[in-house]
Amino acid sequence: MVRLFIFLAAVALVLLILGLIACLAAERVRAMPRVLWVLVVVFIPLAGPIAYFLWGRPVSPAARRRATRPSSPDDDPDFLRTVDNEQSRRDRELLAQWERELHQDDEP
């Protein structure tokens, strides 16, 4: 029973620290002013930090909008396909050039 109490106290302490850091580091908070969130996190163990993470933490812009197109070229399958085609074409041309040079060296 003592081990369980120590474990729960450690969890409460970790949640308190994470909640305070998240609350104080966020540019904006939702539902209540930042000062009230800090008081809730500090004075209501376990439930305060959990409440902040569920209702007070701001929603990131990336979570709000869905990307309709790839954000970088290496995520775009069309771009990768064209790069692969261009590289394959260059490789074929280089190989053909080497074969021509090889045949020219063999014929004299």
PDB file of N, CA and C in Angstrom:
ATOM      1  N   MET A   1       0.818  -1.188   0.000  1.00  0.00           N
ATOM      2  CA  MET A   1       0.000   0.000   0.000  1.00  0.00           C
ATOM      3  C   MET A   1       0.866   1.259   0.000  1.00  0.00           C
ATOM      4  N   VAL A   2       1.973   1.196   0.709  1.00  0.00           N
ATOM      5  CA  VAL A   2       2.883   2.332   0.759  1.00  0.00           C
ATOM      6  C   VAL A   2       3.498   2.559  -0.619  1.00  0.00           C
ATOM      7  N   ARG A   3       3.813   1.468  -1.323  1.00  0.00           N
ATOM      8  CA  ARG A   3       4.386   1.590  -2.665  1.00  0.00           C
ATOM      9  C   ARG A   3       3.398   2.253  -3.621  1.00  0.00           C
ATOM     10  N   LEU A   4       2.159   1.918  -3.504  1.00  0.00           N
ATOM     11  CA  LEU A   4       1.135   2.529  -4.342  1.00  0.00           C
ATOM     12  C   LEU A   4       1.030   4.024  -4.048  1.00  0.00           C
ATOM     13  N   PHE A   5       1.071   4.373  -2.776  1.00  0.00           N
ATOM     14  CA  PHE A   5       1.011   5.779  -2.394  1.00  0.00           C
ATOM     15  C   PHE A   5       2.217   6.541  -2.942  1.00  0.00           C
ATOM     16  N   ILE A   6       3.392   5.952  -2.854  1.00  0.00           N
ATOM     17  CA  ILE A   6       4.607   6.593  -3.383  1.00  0.00           C
ATOM     18  C   ILE A   6       4.495   6.754  -4.897  1.00  0.00           C
ATOM     19  N   PHE A   7       3.984   5.717  -5.564  1.00  0.00           N
ATOM     20  CA  PHE A   7       3.816   5.774  -7.018  1.00  0.00           C
ATOM     21  C   PHE A   7       2.838   6.875  -7.404  1.00  0.00           C
ATOM     22  N   LEU A   8       1.693   6.944  -6.725  1.00  0.00           N
ATOM     23  CA  LEU A   8       0.707   7.979  -7.032  1.00  0.00           C
ATOM     24  C   LEU A   8       1.237   9.382  -6.719  1.00  0.00           C
ATOM     25  N   ALA A   9       2.011   9.512  -5.655  1.00  0.00           N
ATOM     26  CA  ALA A   9       2.614  10.800  -5.330  1.00  0.00           C
ATOM     27  C   ALA A   9       3.608  11.216  -6.413  1.00  0.00           C
ATOM     28  N   ALA A  10       4.376  10.261  -6.925  1.00  0.00           N
ATOM     29  CA  ALA A  10       5.327  10.557  -7.999  1.00  0.00           C
ATOM     30  C   ALA A  10       4.587  10.966  -9.274  1.00  0.00           C
ATOM     31  N   VAL A  11       3.502  10.266  -9.577  1.00  0.00           N
ATOM     32  CA  VAL A  11       2.708  10.614 -10.764  1.00  0.00           C
ATOM     33  C   VAL A  11       2.124  12.013 -10.605  1.00  0.00           C
ATOM     34  N   ALA A  12       1.608  12.314  -9.421  1.00  0.00           N
ATOM     35  CA  ALA A  12       1.040  13.644  -9.175  1.00  0.00           C
ATOM     36  C   ALA A  12       2.112  14.728  -9.308  1.00  0.00           C
ATOM     37  N   LEU A  13       3.306  14.462  -8.806  1.00  0.00           N
ATOM     38  CA  LEU A  13       4.397  15.430  -8.901  1.00  0.00           C
ATOM     39  C   LEU A  13       4.805  15.649 -10.352  1.00  0.00           C
ATOM     40  N   VAL A  14       4.912  14.574 -11.108  1.00  0.00           N
ATOM     41  CA  VAL A  14       5.282  14.692 -12.525  1.00  0.00           C
ATOM     42  C   VAL A  14       4.212  15.463 -13.282  1.00  0.00           C
ATOM     43  N   LEU A  15       2.939  15.144 -13.039  1.00  0.00           N
ATOM     44  CA  LEU A  15       1.861  15.876 -13.700  1.00  0.00           C
ATOM     45  C   LEU A  15       1.855  17.353 -13.306  1.00  0.00           C
ATOM     46  N   LEU A  16       2.124  17.631 -12.044  1.00  0.00           N
ATOM     47  CA  LEU A  16       2.187  19.013 -11.578  1.00  0.00           C
ATOM     48  C   LEU A  16       3.276  19.777 -12.329  1.00  0.00           C
ATOM     49  N   ILE A  17       4.454  19.190 -12.403  1.00  0.00           N
ATOM     50  CA  ILE A  17       5.582  19.855 -13.071  1.00  0.00           C
ATOM     51  C   ILE A  17       5.292  20.033 -14.563  1.00  0.00           C
ATOM     52  N   LEU A  18       4.820  18.970 -15.217  1.00  0.00           N
ATOM     53  CA  LEU A  18       4.521  19.071 -16.649  1.00  0.00           C
ATOM     54  C   LEU A  18       3.399  20.067 -16.917  1.00  0.00           C
ATOM     55  N   GLY A  19       2.387  20.065 -16.064  1.00  0.00           N
ATOM     56  CA  GLY A  19       1.280  21.005 -16.231  1.00  0.00           C
ATOM     57  C   GLY A  19       1.725  22.448 -16.064  1.00  0.00           C
ATOM     58  N   LEU A  20       2.549  22.700 -15.066  1.00  0.00           N
ATOM     59  CA  LEU A  20       3.042  24.063 -14.855  1.00  0.00           C
ATOM     60  C   LEU A  20       3.912  24.519 -16.023  1.00  0.00           C
ATOM     61  N   ILE A  21       4.811  23.657 -16.450  1.00  0.00           N
ATOM     62  CA  ILE A  21       5.686  24.026 -17.570  1.00  0.00           C
ATOM     63  C   ILE A  21       4.864  24.291 -18.825  1.00  0.00           C
ATOM     64  N   ALA A  22       3.910  23.413 -19.108  1.00  0.00           N
ATOM     65  CA  ALA A  22       3.090  23.584 -20.308  1.00  0.00           C
ATOM     66  C   ALA A  22       2.237  24.836 -20.221  1.00  0.00           C
ATOM     67  N   CYS A  23       1.679  25.092 -19.055  1.00  0.00           N
ATOM     68  CA  CYS A  23       0.804  26.254 -18.880  1.00  0.00           C
ATOM     69  C   CYS A  23       1.593  27.562 -18.986  1.00  0.00           C
ATOM     70  N   LEU A  24       2.748  27.598 -18.385  1.00  0.00           N
ATOM     71  CA  LEU A  24       3.534  28.826 -18.392  1.00  0.00           C
ATOM     72  C   LEU A  24       4.260  29.042 -19.717  1.00  0.00           C
ATOM     73  N   ALA A  25       4.553  27.983 -20.438  1.00  0.00           N
ATOM     74  CA  ALA A  25       5.281  28.113 -21.699  1.00  0.00           C
ATOM     75  C   ALA A  25       4.370  28.363 -22.898  1.00  0.00           C
ATOM     76  N   ALA A  26       3.092  28.072 -22.768  1.00  0.00           N
ATOM     77  CA  ALA A  26       2.171  28.235 -23.900  1.00  0.00           C
ATOM     78  C   ALA A  26       1.954  29.717 -24.190  1.00  0.00           C
ATOM     79  N   GLU A  27       1.858  30.033 -25.487  1.00  0.00           N
ATOM     80  CA  GLU A  27       1.599  31.423 -25.856  1.00  0.00           C
ATOM     81  C   GLU A  27       0.188  31.838 -25.466  1.00  0.00           C
ATOM     82  N   ARG A  28      -0.770  30.924 -25.668  1.00  0.00           N
ATOM     83  CA  ARG A  28      -2.155  31.180 -25.316  1.00  0.00           C
ATOM     84  C   ARG A  28      -2.710  29.951 -24.626  1.00  0.00           C
ATOM     85  N   VAL A  29      -3.705  30.162 -23.769  1.00  0.00           N
ATOM     86  CA  VAL A  29      -4.417  29.048 -23.138  1.00  0.00           C
ATOM     87  C   VAL A  29      -5.900  29.208 -23.433  1.00  0.00           C
ATOM     88  N   ARG A  30      -6.634  28.104 -23.315  1.00  0.00           N
ATOM     89  CA  ARG A  30      -8.066  28.137 -23.620  1.00  0.00           C
ATOM     90  C   ARG A  30      -8.884  28.102 -22.334  1.00  0.00           C
ATOM     91  N   ALA A  31     -10.129  28.517 -22.440  1.00  0.00           N
ATOM     92  CA  ALA A  31     -11.179  28.364 -21.430  1.00  0.00           C
ATOM     93  C   ALA A  31     -11.056  29.282 -20.221  1.00  0.00           C
ATOM     94  N   MET A  32      -9.849  29.543 -19.718  1.00  0.00           N
ATOM     95  CA  MET A  32      -9.686  30.415 -18.553  1.00  0.00           C
ATOM     96  C   MET A  32      -8.394  31.202 -18.710  1.00  0.00           C
ATOM     97  N   PRO A  33      -8.228  32.268 -17.948  1.00  0.00           N
ATOM     98  CA  PRO A  33      -6.948  32.984 -17.969  1.00  0.00           C
ATOM     99  C   PRO A  33      -5.814  32.096 -17.429  1.00  0.00           C
ATOM    100  N   ARG A  34      -4.611  32.411 -17.839  1.00  0.00           N
ATOM    101  CA  ARG A  34      -3.443  31.623 -17.458  1.00  0.00           C
ATOM    102  C   ARG A  34      -3.278  31.534 -15.939  1.00  0.00           C
ATOM    103  N   VAL A  35      -3.524  32.624 -15.231  1.00  0.00           N
ATOM    104  CA  VAL A  35      -3.360  32.622 -13.770  1.00  0.00           C
ATOM    105  C   VAL A  35      -4.291  31.602 -13.124  1.00  0.00           C
ATOM    106  N   LEU A  36      -5.528  31.529 -13.588  1.00  0.00           N
ATOM    107  CA  LEU A  36      -6.468  30.551 -13.032  1.00  0.00           C
ATOM    108  C   LEU A  36      -6.015  29.125 -13.344  1.00  0.00           C
ATOM    109  N   TRP A  37      -5.489  28.909 -14.548  1.00  0.00           N
ATOM    110  CA  TRP A  37      -4.997  27.566 -14.875  1.00  0.00           C
ATOM    111  C   TRP A  37      -3.836  27.171 -13.971  1.00  0.00           C
ATOM    112  N   VAL A  38      -2.930  28.106 -13.704  1.00  0.00           N
ATOM    113  CA  VAL A  38      -1.817  27.808 -12.799  1.00  0.00           C
ATOM    114  C   VAL A  38      -2.347  27.448 -11.419  1.00  0.00           C
ATOM    115  N   LEU A  39      -3.334  28.189 -10.923  1.00  0.00           N
ATOM    116  CA  LEU A  39      -3.907  27.878  -9.613  1.00  0.00           C
ATOM    117  C   LEU A  39      -4.601  26.512  -9.618  1.00  0.00           C
ATOM    118  N   VAL A  40      -5.325  26.201 -10.676  1.00  0.00           N
ATOM    119  CA  VAL A  40      -5.982  24.893 -10.768  1.00  0.00           C
ATOM    120  C   VAL A  40      -4.943  23.779 -10.774  1.00  0.00           C
ATOM    121  N   VAL A  41      -3.882  23.951 -11.555  1.00  0.00           N
ATOM    122  CA  VAL A  41      -2.839  22.913 -11.643  1.00  0.00           C
ATOM    123  C   VAL A  41      -2.157  22.728 -10.288  1.00  0.00           C
ATOM    124  N   VAL A  42      -1.905  23.820  -9.588  1.00  0.00           N
ATOM    125  CA  VAL A  42      -1.171  23.732  -8.314  1.00  0.00           C
ATOM    126  C   VAL A  42      -2.051  23.200  -7.182  1.00  0.00           C
ATOM    127  N   PHE A  43      -3.304  23.667  -7.087  1.00  0.00           N
ATOM    128  CA  PHE A  43      -4.104  23.354  -5.914  1.00  0.00           C
ATOM    129  C   PHE A  43      -5.031  22.147  -6.056  1.00  0.00           C
ATOM    130  N   ILE A  44      -5.188  21.618  -7.246  1.00  0.00           N
ATOM    131  CA  ILE A  44      -6.020  20.422  -7.428  1.00  0.00           C
ATOM    132  C   ILE A  44      -5.130  19.301  -7.956  1.00  0.00           C
ATOM    133  N   PRO A  45      -4.607  18.472  -7.069  1.00  0.00           N
ATOM    134  CA  PRO A  45      -3.670  17.436  -7.519  1.00  0.00           C
ATOM    135  C   PRO A  45      -4.351  16.429  -8.446  1.00  0.00           C
ATOM    136  N   LEU A  46      -3.597  15.946  -9.385  1.00  0.00           N
ATOM    137  CA  LEU A  46      -4.001  14.988 -10.411  1.00  0.00           C
ATOM    138  C   LEU A  46      -5.064  15.552 -11.352  1.00  0.00           C
ATOM    139  N   ALA A  47      -6.186  16.009 -10.839  1.00  0.00           N
ATOM    140  CA  ALA A  47      -7.267  16.474 -11.699  1.00  0.00           C
ATOM    141  C   ALA A  47      -6.932  17.820 -12.356  1.00  0.00           C
ATOM    142  N   GLY A  48      -6.183  18.677 -11.671  1.00  0.00           N
ATOM    143  CA  GLY A  48      -5.836  19.989 -12.226  1.00  0.00           C
ATOM    144  C   GLY A  48      -4.978  19.895 -13.480  1.00  0.00           C
ATOM    145  N   PRO A  49      -3.849  19.196 -13.417  1.00  0.00           N
ATOM    146  CA  PRO A  49      -3.037  19.065 -14.632  1.00  0.00           C
ATOM    147  C   PRO A  49      -3.763  18.318 -15.757  1.00  0.00           C
ATOM    148  N   ILE A  50      -4.526  17.302 -15.389  1.00  0.00           N
ATOM    149  CA  ILE A  50      -5.273  16.558 -16.411  1.00  0.00           C
ATOM    150  C   ILE A  50      -6.305  17.471 -17.069  1.00  0.00           C
ATOM    151  N   ALA A  51      -6.990  18.285 -16.258  1.00  0.00           N
ATOM    152  CA  ALA A  51      -7.967  19.230 -16.805  1.00  0.00           C
ATOM    153  C   ALA A  51      -7.278  20.237 -17.729  1.00  0.00           C
ATOM    154  N   TYR A  52      -6.095  20.707 -17.343  1.00  0.00           N
ATOM    155  CA  TYR A  52      -5.387  21.654 -18.203  1.00  0.00           C
ATOM    156  C   TYR A  52      -5.034  21.001 -19.541  1.00  0.00           C
ATOM    157  N   PHE A  53      -4.511  19.769 -19.496  1.00  0.00           N
ATOM    158  CA  PHE A  53      -4.123  19.106 -20.740  1.00  0.00           C
ATOM    159  C   PHE A  53      -5.339  18.811 -21.619  1.00  0.00           C
ATOM    160  N   LEU A  54      -6.496  18.577 -21.017  1.00  0.00           N
ATOM    161  CA  LEU A  54      -7.686  18.290 -21.814  1.00  0.00           C
ATOM    162  C   LEU A  54      -8.367  19.556 -22.330  1.00  0.00           C
ATOM    163  N   TRP A  55      -8.518  20.588 -21.491  1.00  0.00           N
ATOM    164  CA  TRP A  55      -9.322  21.740 -21.860  1.00  0.00           C
ATOM    165  C   TRP A  55      -8.565  23.057 -21.939  1.00  0.00           C
ATOM    166  N   GLY A  56      -7.424  23.166 -21.312  1.00  0.00           N
ATOM    167  CA  GLY A  56      -6.740  24.452 -21.272  1.00  0.00           C
ATOM    168  C   GLY A  56      -5.631  24.613 -22.280  1.00  0.00           C
ATOM    169  N   ARG A  57      -5.055  23.530 -22.693  1.00  0.00           N
ATOM    170  CA  ARG A  57      -3.930  23.595 -23.617  1.00  0.00           C
ATOM    171  C   ARG A  57      -4.409  24.037 -24.995  1.00  0.00           C
ATOM    172  N   PRO A  58      -3.676  24.956 -25.627  1.00  0.00           N
ATOM    173  CA  PRO A  58      -4.113  25.428 -26.947  1.00  0.00           C
ATOM    174  C   PRO A  58      -3.967  24.321 -27.994  1.00  0.00           C
ATOM    175  N   VAL A  59      -4.847  24.373 -28.969  1.00  0.00           N
ATOM    176  CA  VAL A  59      -4.798  23.413 -30.066  1.00  0.00           C
ATOM    177  C   VAL A  59      -3.770  23.921 -31.060  1.00  0.00           C
ATOM    178  N   SER A  60      -2.867  23.048 -31.464  1.00  0.00           N
ATOM    179  CA  SER A  60      -1.831  23.463 -32.397  1.00  0.00           C
ATOM    180  C   SER A  60      -2.433  23.727 -33.774  1.00  0.00           C
ATOM    181  N   PRO A  61      -1.880  24.683 -34.504  1.00  0.00           N
ATOM    182  CA  PRO A  61      -2.409  24.989 -35.838  1.00  0.00           C
ATOM    183  C   PRO A  61      -2.314  23.783 -36.779  1.00  0.00           C
ATOM    184  N   ALA A  62      -1.304  22.965 -36.607  1.00  0.00           N
ATOM    185  CA  ALA A  62      -1.144  21.793 -37.473  1.00  0.00           C
ATOM    186  C   ALA A  62      -2.280  20.796 -37.250  1.00  0.00           C
ATOM    187  N   ALA A  63      -2.786  20.712 -36.028  1.00  0.00           N
ATOM    188  CA  ALA A  63      -3.865  19.780 -35.749  1.00  0.00           C
ATOM    189  C   ALA A  63      -5.196  20.300 -36.293  1.00  0.00           C
ATOM    190  N   ARG A  64      -5.323  21.614 -36.387  1.00  0.00           N
ATOM    191  CA  ARG A  64      -6.566  22.201 -36.878  1.00  0.00           C
ATOM    192  C   ARG A  64      -6.718  22.080 -38.384  1.00  0.00           C
ATOM    193  N   ARG A  65      -5.644  22.248 -39.106  1.00  0.00           N
ATOM    194  CA  ARG A  65      -5.760  22.188 -40.562  1.00  0.00           C
ATOM    195  C   ARG A  65      -5.083  20.921 -41.080  1.00  0.00           C
ATOM    196  N   ARG A  66      -5.703  20.344 -42.037  1.00  0.00           N
ATOM    197  CA  ARG A  66      -5.149  19.151 -42.661  1.00  0.00           C
ATOM    198  C   ARG A  66      -4.413  19.570 -43.925  1.00  0.00           C
ATOM    199  N   ALA A  67      -3.258  19.035 -44.105  1.00  0.00           N
ATOM    200  CA  ALA A  67      -2.478  19.364 -45.289  1.00  0.00           C
ATOM    201  C   ALA A  67      -3.120  18.728 -46.515  1.00  0.00           C
ATOM    202  N   THR A  68      -3.431  19.561 -47.501  1.00  0.00           N
ATOM    203  CA  THR A  68      -4.037  19.044 -48.723  1.00  0.00           C
ATOM    204  C   THR A  68      -2.983  18.643 -49.735  1.00  0.00           C
ATOM    205  N   ARG A  69      -1.788  19.148 -49.551  1.00  0.00           N
ATOM    206  CA  ARG A  69      -0.704  18.787 -50.447  1.00  0.00           C
ATOM    207  C   ARG A  69       0.533  18.495 -49.604  1.00  0.00           C
ATOM    208  N   PRO A  70       1.489  17.784 -50.159  1.00  0.00           N
ATOM    209  CA  PRO A  70       2.711  17.483 -49.398  1.00  0.00           C
ATOM    210  C   PRO A  70       3.431  18.768 -49.012  1.00  0.00           C
ATOM    211  N   SER A  71       4.033  18.762 -47.844  1.00  0.00           N
ATOM    212  CA  SER A  71       4.694  19.960 -47.351  1.00  0.00           C
ATOM    213  C   SER A  71       6.119  20.099 -47.861  1.00  0.00           C
ATOM    214  N   SER A  72       6.722  19.036 -48.317  1.00  0.00           N
ATOM    215  CA  SER A  72       8.077  19.115 -48.845  1.00  0.00           C
ATOM    216  C   SER A  72       8.173  18.249 -50.093  1.00  0.00           C
ATOM    217  N   PRO A  73       9.137  18.519 -50.939  1.00  0.00           N
ATOM    218  CA  PRO A  73       9.230  17.775 -52.194  1.00  0.00           C
ATOM    219  C   PRO A  73       9.409  16.272 -52.015  1.00  0.00           C
ATOM    220  N   ASP A  74      10.131  15.871 -50.983  1.00  0.00           N
ATOM    221  CA  ASP A  74      10.360  14.435 -50.831  1.00  0.00           C
ATOM    222  C   ASP A  74       9.125  13.688 -50.314  1.00  0.00           C
ATOM    223  N   ASP A  75       8.051  14.419 -49.973  1.00  0.00           N
ATOM    224  CA  ASP A  75       6.795  13.782 -49.600  1.00  0.00           C
ATOM    225  C   ASP A  75       5.826  13.701 -50.776  1.00  0.00           C
ATOM    226  N   ASP A  76       6.169  14.366 -51.871  1.00  0.00           N
ATOM    227  CA  ASP A  76       5.283  14.440 -53.026  1.00  0.00           C
ATOM    228  C   ASP A  76       5.597  13.298 -54.000  1.00  0.00           C
ATOM    229  N   PRO A  77       4.674  12.340 -54.165  1.00  0.00           N
ATOM    230  CA  PRO A  77       4.963  11.203 -55.047  1.00  0.00           C
ATOM    231  C   PRO A  77       5.158  11.619 -56.502  1.00  0.00           C
ATOM    232  N   ASP A  78       4.445  12.670 -56.967  1.00  0.00           N
ATOM    233  CA  ASP A  78       4.636  13.125 -58.344  1.00  0.00           C
ATOM    234  C   ASP A  78       6.044  13.666 -58.554  1.00  0.00           C
ATOM    235  N   PHE A  79       6.523  14.443 -57.580  1.00  0.00           N
ATOM    236  CA  PHE A  79       7.879  14.977 -57.675  1.00  0.00           C
ATOM    237  C   PHE A  79       8.904  13.845 -57.678  1.00  0.00           C
ATOM    238  N   LEU A  80       8.724  12.894 -56.785  1.00  0.00           N
ATOM    239  CA  LEU A  80       9.655  11.773 -56.730  1.00  0.00           C
ATOM    240  C   LEU A  80       9.636  10.977 -58.026  1.00  0.00           C
ATOM    241  N   ARG A  81       8.476  10.831 -58.619  1.00  0.00           N
ATOM    242  CA  ARG A  81       8.367  10.100 -59.879  1.00  0.00           C
ATOM    243  C   ARG A  81       9.134  10.836 -60.982  1.00  0.00           C
ATOM    244  N   THR A  82       9.008  12.179 -61.050  1.00  0.00           N
ATOM    245  CA  THR A  82       9.726  12.930 -62.086  1.00  0.00           C
ATOM    246  C   THR A  82      11.226  12.892 -61.845  1.00  0.00           C
ATOM    247  N   VAL A  83      11.642  12.965 -60.587  1.00  0.00           N
ATOM    248  CA  VAL A  83      13.067  12.881 -60.282  1.00  0.00           C
ATOM    249  C   VAL A  83      13.598  11.519 -60.699  1.00  0.00           C
ATOM    250  N   ASP A  84      12.827  10.484 -60.399  1.00  0.00           N
ATOM    251  CA  ASP A  84      13.251   9.136 -60.764  1.00  0.00           C
ATOM    252  C   ASP A  84      13.320   8.995 -62.280  1.00  0.00           C
ATOM    253  N   ASN A  85      12.348   9.534 -62.996  1.00  0.00           N
ATOM    254  CA  ASN A  85      12.351   9.460 -64.452  1.00  0.00           C
ATOM    255  C   ASN A  85      13.527  10.228 -65.039  1.00  0.00           C
ATOM    256  N   GLU A  86      13.773  11.431 -64.531  1.00  0.00           N
ATOM    257  CA  GLU A  86      14.899  12.230 -65.021  1.00  0.00           C
ATOM    258  C   GLU A  86      16.223  11.533 -64.742  1.00  0.00           C
ATOM    259  N   GLN A  87      16.351  10.974 -63.545  1.00  0.00           N
ATOM    260  CA  GLN A  87      17.587  10.287 -63.190  1.00  0.00           C
ATOM    261  C   GLN A  87      17.761   9.040 -64.052  1.00  0.00           C
ATOM    262  N   SER A  88      16.694   8.311 -64.287  1.00  0.00           N
ATOM    263  CA  SER A  88      16.770   7.118 -65.132  1.00  0.00           C
ATOM    264  C   SER A  88      17.150   7.498 -66.554  1.00  0.00           C
ATOM    265  N   ARG A  89      16.560   8.595 -67.057  1.00  0.00           N
ATOM    266  CA  ARG A  89      16.893   9.049 -68.408  1.00  0.00           C
ATOM    267  C   ARG A  89      18.358   9.439 -68.489  1.00  0.00           C
ATOM    268  N   ARG A  90      18.856  10.185 -67.495  1.00  0.00           N
ATOM    269  CA  ARG A  90      20.267  10.561 -67.476  1.00  0.00           C
ATOM    270  C   ARG A  90      21.167   9.343 -67.397  1.00  0.00           C
ATOM    271  N   ASP A  91      20.775   8.371 -66.587  1.00  0.00           N
ATOM    272  CA  ASP A  91      21.570   7.143 -66.476  1.00  0.00           C
ATOM    273  C   ASP A  91      21.606   6.392 -67.805  1.00  0.00           C
ATOM    274  N   ARG A  92      20.447   6.303 -68.485  1.00  0.00           N
ATOM    275  CA  ARG A  92      20.413   5.618 -69.782  1.00  0.00           C
ATOM    276  C   ARG A  92      21.271   6.337 -70.814  1.00  0.00           C
ATOM    277  N   GLU A  93      21.202   7.677 -70.817  1.00  0.00           N
ATOM    278  CA  GLU A  93      22.020   8.446 -71.757  1.00  0.00           C
ATOM    279  C   GLU A  93      23.506   8.261 -71.470  1.00  0.00           C
ATOM    280  N   LEU A  94      23.875   8.268 -70.217  1.00  0.00           N
ATOM    281  CA  LEU A  94      25.280   8.073 -69.843  1.00  0.00           C
ATOM    282  C   LEU A  94      25.759   6.681 -70.231  1.00  0.00           C
ATOM    283  N   LEU A  95      24.915   5.680 -69.997  1.00  0.00           N
ATOM    284  CA  LEU A  95      25.271   4.319 -70.365  1.00  0.00           C
ATOM    285  C   LEU A  95      25.423   4.193 -71.884  1.00  0.00           C
ATOM    286  N   ALA A  96      24.515   4.811 -72.644  1.00  0.00           N
ATOM    287  CA  ALA A  96      24.612   4.773 -74.105  1.00  0.00           C
ATOM    288  C   ALA A  96      25.888   5.464 -74.581  1.00  0.00           C
ATOM    289  N   GLN A  97      26.244   6.570 -73.940  1.00  0.00           N
ATOM    290  CA  GLN A  97      27.471   7.281 -74.304  1.00  0.00           C
ATOM    291  C   GLN A  97      28.691   6.413 -74.020  1.00  0.00           C
ATOM    292  N   TRP A  98      28.710   5.748 -72.882  1.00  0.00           N
ATOM    293  CA  TRP A  98      29.836   4.865 -72.559  1.00  0.00           C
ATOM    294  C   TRP A  98      29.938   3.709 -73.557  1.00  0.00           C
ATOM    295  N   GLU A  99      28.772   3.157 -73.935  1.00  0.00           N
ATOM    296  CA  GLU A  99      28.793   2.057 -74.900  1.00  0.00           C
ATOM    297  C   GLU A  99      29.316   2.532 -76.252  1.00  0.00           C
ATOM    298  N   ARG A 100      28.911   3.753 -76.690  1.00  0.00           N
ATOM    299  CA  ARG A 100      29.428   4.292 -77.947  1.00  0.00           C
ATOM    300  C   ARG A 100      30.942   4.464 -77.866  1.00  0.00           C
ATOM    301  N   GLU A 101      31.414   5.023 -76.742  1.00  0.00           N
ATOM    302  CA  GLU A 101      32.860   5.214 -76.583  1.00  0.00           C
ATOM    303  C   GLU A 101      33.593   3.878 -76.562  1.00  0.00           C
ATOM    304  N   LEU A 102      33.004   2.896 -75.956  1.00  0.00           N
ATOM    305  CA  LEU A 102      33.625   1.561 -75.894  1.00  0.00           C
ATOM    306  C   LEU A 102      33.706   0.957 -77.288  1.00  0.00           C
ATOM    307  N   HIS A 103      32.615   1.088 -78.055  1.00  0.00           N
ATOM    308  CA  HIS A 103      32.613   0.549 -79.420  1.00  0.00           C
ATOM    309  C   HIS A 103      33.585   1.319 -80.304  1.00  0.00           C
ATOM    310  N   GLN A 104      33.737   2.614 -80.087  1.00  0.00           N
ATOM    311  CA  GLN A 104      34.684   3.397 -80.885  1.00  0.00           C
ATOM    312  C   GLN A 104      36.117   2.968 -80.596  1.00  0.00           C
ATOM    313  N   ASP A 105      36.399   2.622 -79.332  1.00  0.00           N
ATOM    314  CA  ASP A 105      37.740   2.176 -78.967  1.00  0.00           C
ATOM    315  C   ASP A 105      38.043   0.804 -79.546  1.00  0.00           C
ATOM    316  N   ASP A 106      37.035  -0.047 -79.722  1.00  0.00           N
ATOM    317  CA  ASP A 106      37.240  -1.409 -80.225  1.00  0.00           C
ATOM    318  C   ASP A 106      37.392  -1.465 -81.746  1.00  0.00           C
ATOM    319  N   GLU A 107      36.829  -0.540 -82.513  1.00  0.00           N
ATOM    320  CA  GLU A 107      36.802  -0.607 -83.966  1.00  0.00           C
ATOM    321  C   GLU A 107      38.061  -0.188 -84.689  1.00  0.00           C
ATOM    322  N   PRO A 108      38.980   0.610 -84.220  1.00  0.00           N
ATOM    323  CA  PRO A 108      40.102   1.047 -85.064  1.00  0.00           C
ATOM    324  C   PRO A 108      40.953  -0.110 -85.466  1.00  0.00           C
TER     325      PRO A 108
END
